[in-house]
């Protein structure tokens, strides 16, 4: 049976706002219970990626616009119809409160506080990482099969964590990287090979044509009994390899990429397997930017198939990178549990943990 | 990226500290040796100081900062701030007036003005923080304004 948050009301509408680092994003999520069926519908979702900001502003970056999200968030809220006449009504406004940059987080938080005050809505501060966990729940097939505990592998440019979700709003980080995140390992080894930024996706494209066993790269901490991971050593290993290969590097690029990808994915999958054995979750999910990697998806499915009772959830297609839909989804979990924040007190929590 | 430094490629590192025109070199043969070096560095810093840590990709900048955090008693594990851009860590006990380490990584900055989002002057206004910066070459102007408070460490 599908598990969904208990809700007092039969329907709710949540506005989600995300401004924690590079992305500005706004979403409107409608959650309704019809008979025994629950429906989650994203009626609006838009993200403005800020990375190529110098390009977006035609080479001139206005001081205040650089990564500050202010112009972006107002534009996105406007396009979501939030300022339209006839006072929009939200049951809740969910906003990322951390972790992230204080200045970036505050842009979203101030917008959310103001809107919550004007529209008399419930304000909910959401942990960005909890948002990523909720991205798996946004996939309809996953909601239909969702059963706690859920083990989530959260992999992105800034994160590599194994999180055990015991219930909605109840999390335990059981493993994490001790240095670089896995997405960072992809991007930085790609940089060492001269691939353009962000190199991770380019690396994985080359890898499809290469032999993953061509070069033996280290898999640090893979035999360590803890669920922690380490990726910073790959930079040194790849640097040495490139040094040895010299001009041949370009000829063996697909093999090199496939070998790097295999090393990263191996660490992620073996730690995930260890975590499944230790915590016996009912479901396994993978979320975050790196969860879009097809090789990782394939290898995780293999791992999951070794545990006959484990349900492998689908990767959150459309919600891999930072977005407000996942923040709204996590907000709906809080709302269903009667959890909210004070409009006068909600502030950025840059160092927030799960 | 054409020149590959043999020492940065694997077998140990060398760290060069520059304060004003005083230069000091140390050999750091392995990862564990960073703690001894960090013990030395911690005696050189006080609140308001900036540690600019340079060195190529994978040189060991974050590894050194992990060792420095450890010798300052910080329990939380220091992670690479490349994507988060900035992280801060409180010292469990004030050391020489230092209450907090702010760890910044400018690697992803395409232009120095992106620094505004970190609001560093405001972060440092508490008068009890030390700022540690990876990829300081990305923010030369800001650093030159704080040159008198800056300790440079280069790893190769
Ligand atoms: N003294 C040393 N001897 C040998 N290996 C070292 C030494 N110091 C660091 N290393 C290794 O080199 C790698 C350095 O990675 P680290 O992430 O610290 O580099 P970085 O300079 O911060 O890189 P980035 O430019 O990506 O920020 C790690 O794998 C670490 O174990
Ligand atoms: Mg680093």
PDB file of N, CA and C in Angstrom, chain A residues 170-211:
ATOM      1  N   UNK A 170      11.941  12.019   9.491  1.00  0.00           N
ATOM      2  CA  UNK A 170      12.857  11.334  10.427  1.00  0.00           C
ATOM      3  C   UNK A 170      14.015  10.723   9.653  1.00  0.00           C
ATOM      4  N   UNK A 171      15.184  11.318   9.831  1.00  0.00           N
ATOM      5  CA  UNK A 171      16.331  10.926   9.019  1.00  0.00           C
ATOM      6  C   UNK A 171      17.537  10.613   9.869  1.00  0.00           C
ATOM      7  N   UNK A 172      18.396   9.741   9.328  1.00  0.00           N
ATOM      8  CA  UNK A 172      19.670   9.465   9.990  1.00  0.00           C
ATOM      9  C   UNK A 172      20.727   9.345   8.898  1.00  0.00           C
ATOM     10  N   UNK A 173      21.755  10.179   8.988  1.00  0.00           N
ATOM     11  CA  UNK A 173      22.856  10.066   8.024  1.00  0.00           C
ATOM     12  C   UNK A 173      23.721   8.902   8.491  1.00  0.00           C
ATOM     13  N   UNK A 174      23.841   7.861   7.670  1.00  0.00           N
ATOM     14  CA  UNK A 174      24.597   6.686   8.105  1.00  0.00           C
ATOM     15  C   UNK A 174      25.981   6.608   7.464  1.00  0.00           C
ATOM     16  N   UNK A 175      26.204   7.408   6.427  1.00  0.00           N
ATOM     17  CA  UNK A 175      27.518   7.429   5.794  1.00  0.00           C
ATOM     18  C   UNK A 175      27.673   8.700   4.989  1.00  0.00           C
ATOM     19  N   UNK A 176      28.920   9.156   4.832  1.00  0.00           N
ATOM     20  CA  UNK A 176      29.130  10.372   4.047  1.00  0.00           C
ATOM     21  C   UNK A 176      30.567  10.454   3.557  1.00  0.00           C
ATOM     22  N   UNK A 177      30.813  11.328   2.585  1.00  0.00           N
ATOM     23  CA  UNK A 177      32.180  11.505   2.128  1.00  0.00           C
ATOM     24  C   UNK A 177      32.970  12.240   3.204  1.00  0.00           C
ATOM     25  N   UNK A 178      34.260  11.936   3.242  1.00  0.00           N
ATOM     26  CA  UNK A 178      35.127  12.622   4.206  1.00  0.00           C
ATOM     27  C   UNK A 178      35.890  13.766   3.555  1.00  0.00           C
ATOM     28  N   UNK A 179      35.762  13.915   2.240  1.00  0.00           N
ATOM     29  CA  UNK A 179      36.480  15.017   1.584  1.00  0.00           C
ATOM     30  C   UNK A 179      35.672  15.599   0.422  1.00  0.00           C
ATOM     31  N   UNK A 180      35.913  15.124  -0.799  1.00  0.00           N
ATOM     32  CA  UNK A 180      35.189  15.655  -1.954  1.00  0.00           C
ATOM     33  C   UNK A 180      33.868  14.891  -2.140  1.00  0.00           C
ATOM     34  N   UNK A 181      32.895  15.562  -2.709  1.00  0.00           N
ATOM     35  CA  UNK A 181      31.647  14.892  -3.069  1.00  0.00           C
ATOM     36  C   UNK A 181      31.879  14.140  -4.375  1.00  0.00           C
ATOM     37  N   UNK A 182      31.005  13.170  -4.675  1.00  0.00           N
ATOM     38  CA  UNK A 182      31.203  12.374  -5.891  1.00  0.00           C
ATOM     39  C   UNK A 182      31.051  13.222  -7.158  1.00  0.00           C
ATOM     40  N   UNK A 183      30.127  14.168  -7.145  1.00  0.00           N
ATOM     41  CA  UNK A 183      29.953  15.041  -8.307  1.00  0.00           C
ATOM     42  C   UNK A 183      31.181  15.909  -8.521  1.00  0.00           C
ATOM     43  N   UNK A 184      31.797  16.309  -7.430  1.00  0.00           N
ATOM     44  CA  UNK A 184      33.032  17.093  -7.485  1.00  0.00           C
ATOM     45  C   UNK A 184      34.152  16.238  -8.078  1.00  0.00           C
ATOM     46  N   UNK A 185      34.192  14.957  -7.720  1.00  0.00           N
ATOM     47  CA  UNK A 185      35.209  14.046  -8.264  1.00  0.00           C
ATOM     48  C   UNK A 185      35.054  13.930  -9.781  1.00  0.00           C
ATOM     49  N   UNK A 186      33.819  13.829 -10.251  1.00  0.00           N
ATOM     50  CA  UNK A 186      33.572  13.790 -11.700  1.00  0.00           C
ATOM     51  C   UNK A 186      34.084  15.075 -12.353  1.00  0.00           C
ATOM     52  N   UNK A 187      33.667  16.223 -11.820  1.00  0.00           N
ATOM     53  CA  UNK A 187      34.018  17.505 -12.433  1.00  0.00           C
ATOM     54  C   UNK A 187      35.519  17.779 -12.412  1.00  0.00           C
ATOM     55  N   UNK A 188      36.173  17.448 -11.280  1.00  0.00           N
ATOM     56  CA  UNK A 188      37.591  17.785 -11.166  1.00  0.00           C
ATOM     57  C   UNK A 188      38.489  16.853 -11.962  1.00  0.00           C
ATOM     58  N   UNK A 189      38.159  15.565 -12.029  1.00  0.00           N
ATOM     59  CA  UNK A 189      38.982  14.683 -12.864  1.00  0.00           C
ATOM     60  C   UNK A 189      38.761  15.058 -14.334  1.00  0.00           C
ATOM     61  N   UNK A 190      37.539  15.470 -14.666  1.00  0.00           N
ATOM     62  CA  UNK A 190      37.267  15.922 -16.038  1.00  0.00           C
ATOM     63  C   UNK A 190      38.121  17.143 -16.356  1.00  0.00           C
ATOM     64  N   UNK A 191      38.242  18.034 -15.389  1.00  0.00           N
ATOM     65  CA  UNK A 191      39.059  19.239 -15.557  1.00  0.00           C
ATOM     66  C   UNK A 191      40.528  18.864 -15.804  1.00  0.00           C
ATOM     67  N   UNK A 192      41.017  17.866 -15.072  1.00  0.00           N
ATOM     68  CA  UNK A 192      42.406  17.416 -15.247  1.00  0.00           C
ATOM     69  C   UNK A 192      42.644  16.890 -16.663  1.00  0.00           C
ATOM     70  N   UNK A 193      41.591  16.335 -17.267  1.00  0.00           N
ATOM     71  CA  UNK A 193      41.720  15.822 -18.639  1.00  0.00           C
ATOM     72  C   UNK A 193      41.461  16.904 -19.674  1.00  0.00           C
ATOM     73  N   UNK A 194      41.176  18.123 -19.198  1.00  0.00           N
ATOM     74  CA  UNK A 194      40.962  19.241 -20.108  1.00  0.00           C
ATOM     75  C   UNK A 194      39.543  19.356 -20.638  1.00  0.00           C
ATOM     76  N   UNK A 195      38.597  18.625 -20.038  1.00  0.00           N
ATOM     77  CA  UNK A 195      37.203  18.740 -20.480  1.00  0.00           C
ATOM     78  C   UNK A 195      36.608  20.031 -19.917  1.00  0.00           C
ATOM     79  N   UNK A 196      35.625  20.607 -20.618  1.00  0.00           N
ATOM     80  CA  UNK A 196      35.093  21.887 -20.168  1.00  0.00           C
ATOM     81  C   UNK A 196      34.126  21.722 -18.985  1.00  0.00           C
ATOM     82  N   UNK A 197      33.833  22.789 -18.292  1.00  0.00           N
ATOM     83  CA  UNK A 197      33.001  22.773 -17.077  1.00  0.00           C
ATOM     84  C   UNK A 197      31.517  22.840 -17.422  1.00  0.00           C
ATOM     85  N   UNK A 198      30.612  22.161 -16.736  1.00  0.00           N
ATOM     86  CA  UNK A 198      30.934  21.144 -15.731  1.00  0.00           C
ATOM     87  C   UNK A 198      31.234  19.818 -16.415  1.00  0.00           C
ATOM     88  N   UNK A 199      32.383  19.284 -16.127  1.00  0.00           N
ATOM     89  CA  UNK A 199      32.891  18.140 -16.883  1.00  0.00           C
ATOM     90  C   UNK A 199      32.249  16.797 -16.611  1.00  0.00           C
ATOM     91  N   UNK A 200      31.553  16.673 -15.474  1.00  0.00           N
ATOM     92  CA  UNK A 200      30.974  15.382 -15.107  1.00  0.00           C
ATOM     93  C   UNK A 200      30.152  14.725 -16.214  1.00  0.00           C
ATOM     94  N   UNK A 201      29.148  15.417 -16.736  1.00  0.00           N
ATOM     95  CA  UNK A 201      28.318  14.819 -17.792  1.00  0.00           C
ATOM     96  C   UNK A 201      29.105  14.499 -19.066  1.00  0.00           C
ATOM     97  N   UNK A 202      30.108  15.340 -19.385  1.00  0.00           N
ATOM     98  CA  UNK A 202      30.932  15.088 -20.572  1.00  0.00           C
ATOM     99  C   UNK A 202      31.758  13.820 -20.347  1.00  0.00           C
ATOM    100  N   UNK A 203      32.315  13.723 -19.133  1.00  0.00           N
ATOM    101  CA  UNK A 203      33.102  12.540 -18.774  1.00  0.00           C
ATOM    102  C   UNK A 203      32.248  11.278 -18.939  1.00  0.00           C
ATOM    103  N   UNK A 204      31.012  11.336 -18.442  1.00  0.00           N
ATOM    104  CA  UNK A 204      30.202  10.116 -18.498  1.00  0.00           C
ATOM    105  C   UNK A 204      29.773   9.790 -19.931  1.00  0.00           C
ATOM    106  N   UNK A 205      29.711  10.788 -20.781  1.00  0.00           N
ATOM    107  CA  UNK A 205      29.409  10.527 -22.199  1.00  0.00           C
ATOM    108  C   UNK A 205      30.587   9.798 -22.869  1.00  0.00           C
ATOM    109  N   UNK A 206      31.813  10.300 -22.660  1.00  0.00           N
ATOM    110  CA  UNK A 206      33.004   9.616 -23.177  1.00  0.00           C
ATOM    111  C   UNK A 206      33.071   8.185 -22.649  1.00  0.00           C
ATOM    112  N   UNK A 207      32.689   8.027 -21.376  1.00  0.00           N
ATOM    113  CA  UNK A 207      32.823   6.725 -20.711  1.00  0.00           C
ATOM    114  C   UNK A 207      32.023   5.626 -21.399  1.00  0.00           C
ATOM    115  N   UNK A 208      30.920   6.003 -22.055  1.00  0.00           N
ATOM    116  CA  UNK A 208      30.091   4.988 -22.699  1.00  0.00           C
ATOM    117  C   UNK A 208      30.854   4.270 -23.823  1.00  0.00           C
ATOM    118  N   UNK A 209      31.900   4.910 -24.353  1.00  0.00           N
ATOM    119  CA  UNK A 209      32.673   4.299 -25.436  1.00  0.00           C
ATOM    120  C   UNK A 209      33.975   3.675 -24.938  1.00  0.00           C
ATOM    121  N   UNK A 210      34.181   3.699 -23.633  1.00  0.00           N
ATOM    122  CA  UNK A 210      35.476   3.244 -23.116  1.00  0.00           C
ATOM    123  C   UNK A 210      35.405   1.948 -22.328  1.00  0.00           C
ATOM    124  N   UNK A 211      36.596   1.434 -22.026  1.00  0.00           N
ATOM    125  CA  UNK A 211      36.730   0.205 -21.239  1.00  0.00           C
ATOM    126  C   UNK A 211      36.998   0.580 -19.775  1.00  0.00           C
TER     127      UNK A 211
END
